[in-house]
Structure formats: C-alpha cells, structure tokens
Short mmCIF file of C-alpha atoms in Angstrom, two decimals:
data_model
loop_
_atom_site.label_atom_id
_atom_site.label_comp_id
_atom_site.label_asym_id
_atom_site.label_seq_id
_atom_site.Cartn_x
_atom_site.Cartn_y
_atom_site.Cartn_z
CA UNK A 259 102.33 92.31 81.46
CA UNK A 260 102.14 91.24 77.72
CA UNK A 261 101.71 94.85 76.18
CA UNK A 262 102.15 98.26 78.17
CA UNK A 263 100.70 100.62 75.46
CA UNK A 264 97.11 97.88 75.58
CA UNK A 265 97.32 98.13 79.17
CA UNK A 266 97.26 101.68 80.09
CA UNK A 267 94.55 101.94 77.17
CA UNK A 268 92.52 100.13 79.58
CA UNK A 269 93.52 101.22 82.56
CA UNK A 270 92.38 104.26 80.71
CA UNK A 271 88.31 102.93 79.44
CA UNK A 272 88.73 101.47 83.08
CA UNK A 273 88.82 105.42 84.55
CA UNK A 274 86.14 106.61 81.91
CA UNK A 275 83.76 104.08 83.00
CA UNK A 276 84.43 104.52 86.64
CA UNK A 277 83.51 107.89 85.84
CA UNK A 278 80.58 107.19 84.38
CA UNK A 279 78.85 104.86 86.35
CA UNK A 280 79.89 106.27 89.49
CA UNK A 281 78.91 109.27 88.21
CA UNK A 282 74.92 107.81 87.00
CA UNK A 283 74.05 106.20 90.17
CA UNK A 284 75.79 109.89 92.42
CA UNK A 285 72.52 111.29 89.84
CA UNK A 286 70.30 108.67 90.49
CA UNK A 287 71.14 107.48 94.37
CA UNK A 288 72.51 110.56 95.73
CA UNK A 289 70.80 113.43 93.85
CA UNK A 290 67.63 111.67 93.26
CA UNK A 291 67.10 112.64 89.69
CA UNK A 292 65.07 109.42 88.32
CA UNK A 293 66.57 107.34 85.17
CA UNK A 294 64.15 107.59 82.39
CA UNK A 295 64.22 103.99 80.01
CA UNK A 296 66.96 105.18 77.43
CA UNK A 297 69.16 106.04 80.58
CA UNK A 298 68.36 102.54 81.80
CA UNK A 299 69.67 101.14 78.32
CA UNK A 300 72.62 103.52 78.43
CA UNK A 301 73.41 102.04 81.77
CA UNK A 302 73.12 98.25 80.72
CA UNK A 303 75.89 98.87 78.06
CA UNK A 304 78.07 101.07 80.79
CA UNK A 305 77.94 98.95 83.81
CA UNK A 306 79.56 95.57 82.63
CA UNK A 307 82.59 97.79 81.18
CA UNK A 308 84.47 98.00 84.12
CA UNK A 309 83.96 94.51 85.28
CA UNK A 310 84.70 93.07 81.81
CA UNK A 311 88.39 95.20 82.26
CA UNK A 312 89.16 94.23 85.50
CA UNK A 313 88.84 90.38 84.83
CA UNK A 314 90.89 91.52 81.41
CA UNK A 315 93.67 93.50 83.38
CA UNK A 316 93.86 90.22 86.01
CA UNK A 317 94.24 87.67 83.47
CA UNK A 318 96.33 89.39 81.27
CA UNK A 319 93.43 88.85 78.33
CA UNK A 320 92.85 91.66 76.01
CA UNK A 321 90.73 90.09 73.41
CA UNK A 322 87.58 91.62 75.14
CA UNK A 323 89.02 94.89 73.50
CA UNK A 324 86.10 93.72 70.94
CA UNK A 325 83.49 93.56 73.37
CA UNK A 326 84.04 97.08 74.77
CA UNK A 327 83.87 98.36 71.62
CA UNK A 328 80.34 96.91 70.73
CA UNK A 329 79.46 97.91 73.90
CA UNK A 330 80.81 101.45 73.41
CA UNK A 331 78.95 101.34 70.03
CA UNK A 332 75.67 100.50 70.75
CA UNK A 333 75.79 102.94 74.08
CA UNK A 334 76.61 105.40 71.99
CA UNK A 335 74.13 105.16 69.21
CA UNK A 336 71.46 105.24 72.32
CA UNK A 337 73.38 108.21 73.57
CA UNK A 338 73.16 110.11 70.96
CA UNK A 339 69.49 109.79 70.41
CA UNK A 340 68.63 110.51 73.38
CA UNK A 341 70.35 113.71 73.25
CA UNK A 342 69.31 114.30 70.15
CA UNK A 343 65.39 114.19 71.18
CA UNK A 344 66.15 115.72 75.00
CA UNK A 345 67.85 118.78 72.92
CA UNK A 346 64.80 118.92 70.21
CA UNK A 347 62.42 118.49 73.16
CA UNK A 348 60.44 115.99 70.44
CA UNK A 349 59.98 112.95 72.75
CA UNK A 350 61.00 109.82 71.41
CA UNK A 351 59.30 106.85 70.67
CA UNK A 352 60.58 104.59 73.86
CA UNK A 353 59.53 107.09 76.16
CA UNK A 354 56.18 107.08 78.00
CA UNK A 355 54.23 109.92 79.80
CA UNK A 356 55.41 108.88 83.64
CA UNK A 357 59.12 108.41 82.45
CA UNK A 358 59.38 111.47 80.33
CA UNK A 359 62.80 110.87 78.72
CA UNK A 360 62.94 115.24 77.37
CA UNK A 361 63.10 115.74 80.86
CA UNK A 362 66.66 118.16 81.50
CA UNK A 363 67.72 117.00 85.15
CA UNK A 364 71.25 118.92 83.97
CA UNK A 365 72.37 121.74 81.08
CA UNK A 366 75.46 123.81 81.34
CA UNK A 367 76.96 126.03 78.56
CA UNK A 368 73.09 125.48 77.26
CA UNK A 369 74.19 122.11 74.92
CA UNK A 370 76.32 119.83 78.03
CA UNK A 371 73.13 117.53 79.82
CA UNK A 372 73.31 114.37 80.93
CA UNK A 373 72.87 112.24 77.59
CA UNK A 374 75.55 114.32 76.07
CA UNK A 375 77.97 113.29 79.07
CA UNK A 376 77.09 109.60 78.42
CA UNK A 377 77.38 110.06 74.64
CA UNK A 378 81.41 111.53 75.49
CA UNK A 379 82.01 108.73 77.93
CA UNK A 380 81.02 106.10 75.37
CA UNK A 381 82.59 107.72 72.49
CA UNK A 382 85.84 108.07 74.34
CA UNK A 383 85.29 104.70 75.25
CA UNK A 384 85.04 102.94 71.56
CA UNK A 385 87.72 105.46 70.29
CA UNK A 386 90.69 103.59 72.40
CA UNK A 387 89.20 100.08 72.51
CA UNK A 388 89.98 100.78 68.70
CA UNK A 389 92.82 102.08 69.18
CA UNK A 390 93.57 99.05 70.61
CA UNK A 391 92.64 96.88 68.40
CA UNK A 392 94.32 98.78 65.34
CA UNK A 393 97.65 98.66 67.93
CA UNK A 394 97.72 94.82 67.93
CA UNK A 395 96.77 94.58 64.52
CA UNK A 396 99.96 97.08 63.39
CA UNK A 397 102.79 94.92 65.73
#
C-alpha cells in the first residue's frame, strides 16, 4: 500500500459508486422504472468507475484518479441538466416522446429525485477524486 490516504479515498469512491450502480440497477431491474435517455448517459459515466477503482486497488496504481475525476465531472453535468429539466418540467433536447426525462418516479421532501441522487453521487466522487489528486501534489 503506497499511500494510505489515497487508498482509503479510493475505497470511499468504490463504496459511493457501488451504491449508485446497484441503486440504479435495482430501480430499473427490480422496481421496473424505465430509464430515460439521460439516465443511460449517467449510467455510461457511473458504471465504469467501480471497475476502474477495483483494478487500481488491485495493482496499487492510483493514476486513474484523473479518469475518475473526468467521468464524475461529465456525469455531474448530465445529472444536473437532468435534474433541472425534471424539476422545472420543461423537457430537454435529449428527451423523446417515448423516453420522457421529466417523469418523476420518485420524489422525497419535494426535491430529492433519482437524478438528484445521481448528482450527489457524482459530486461526492468528484470531490474525493480531486482530493486524491491534490493530496498527491502536496506530498
């Protein structure tokens, strides 16, 4: 184990990304919520993260922190856009009539929706990955 702090931050990213991945699979495969096009784009950027982290931990090479930061930044942008069009009920340029991105399958406390949860996961992963980048540069 080269850097204990980086290792623990990677474990945190792994936990967050596994929760997000398993949560999205549960909602679509078990509960039966149909993912819209923006949901698929978010999955495209979330699903590789646990695999990248596991490989990085196995070979003890933490250079993937840059890829993780990039994936989570792009995922955050997509999730924020999805959340905004869902809350405002305006529809977006990516949404078809059959795949409506503004449908709220879940809402809690008046503002917590599935894209909001995705946004929180991506932001947390981004923050932790940036911390791993800067903790490396400070040493």
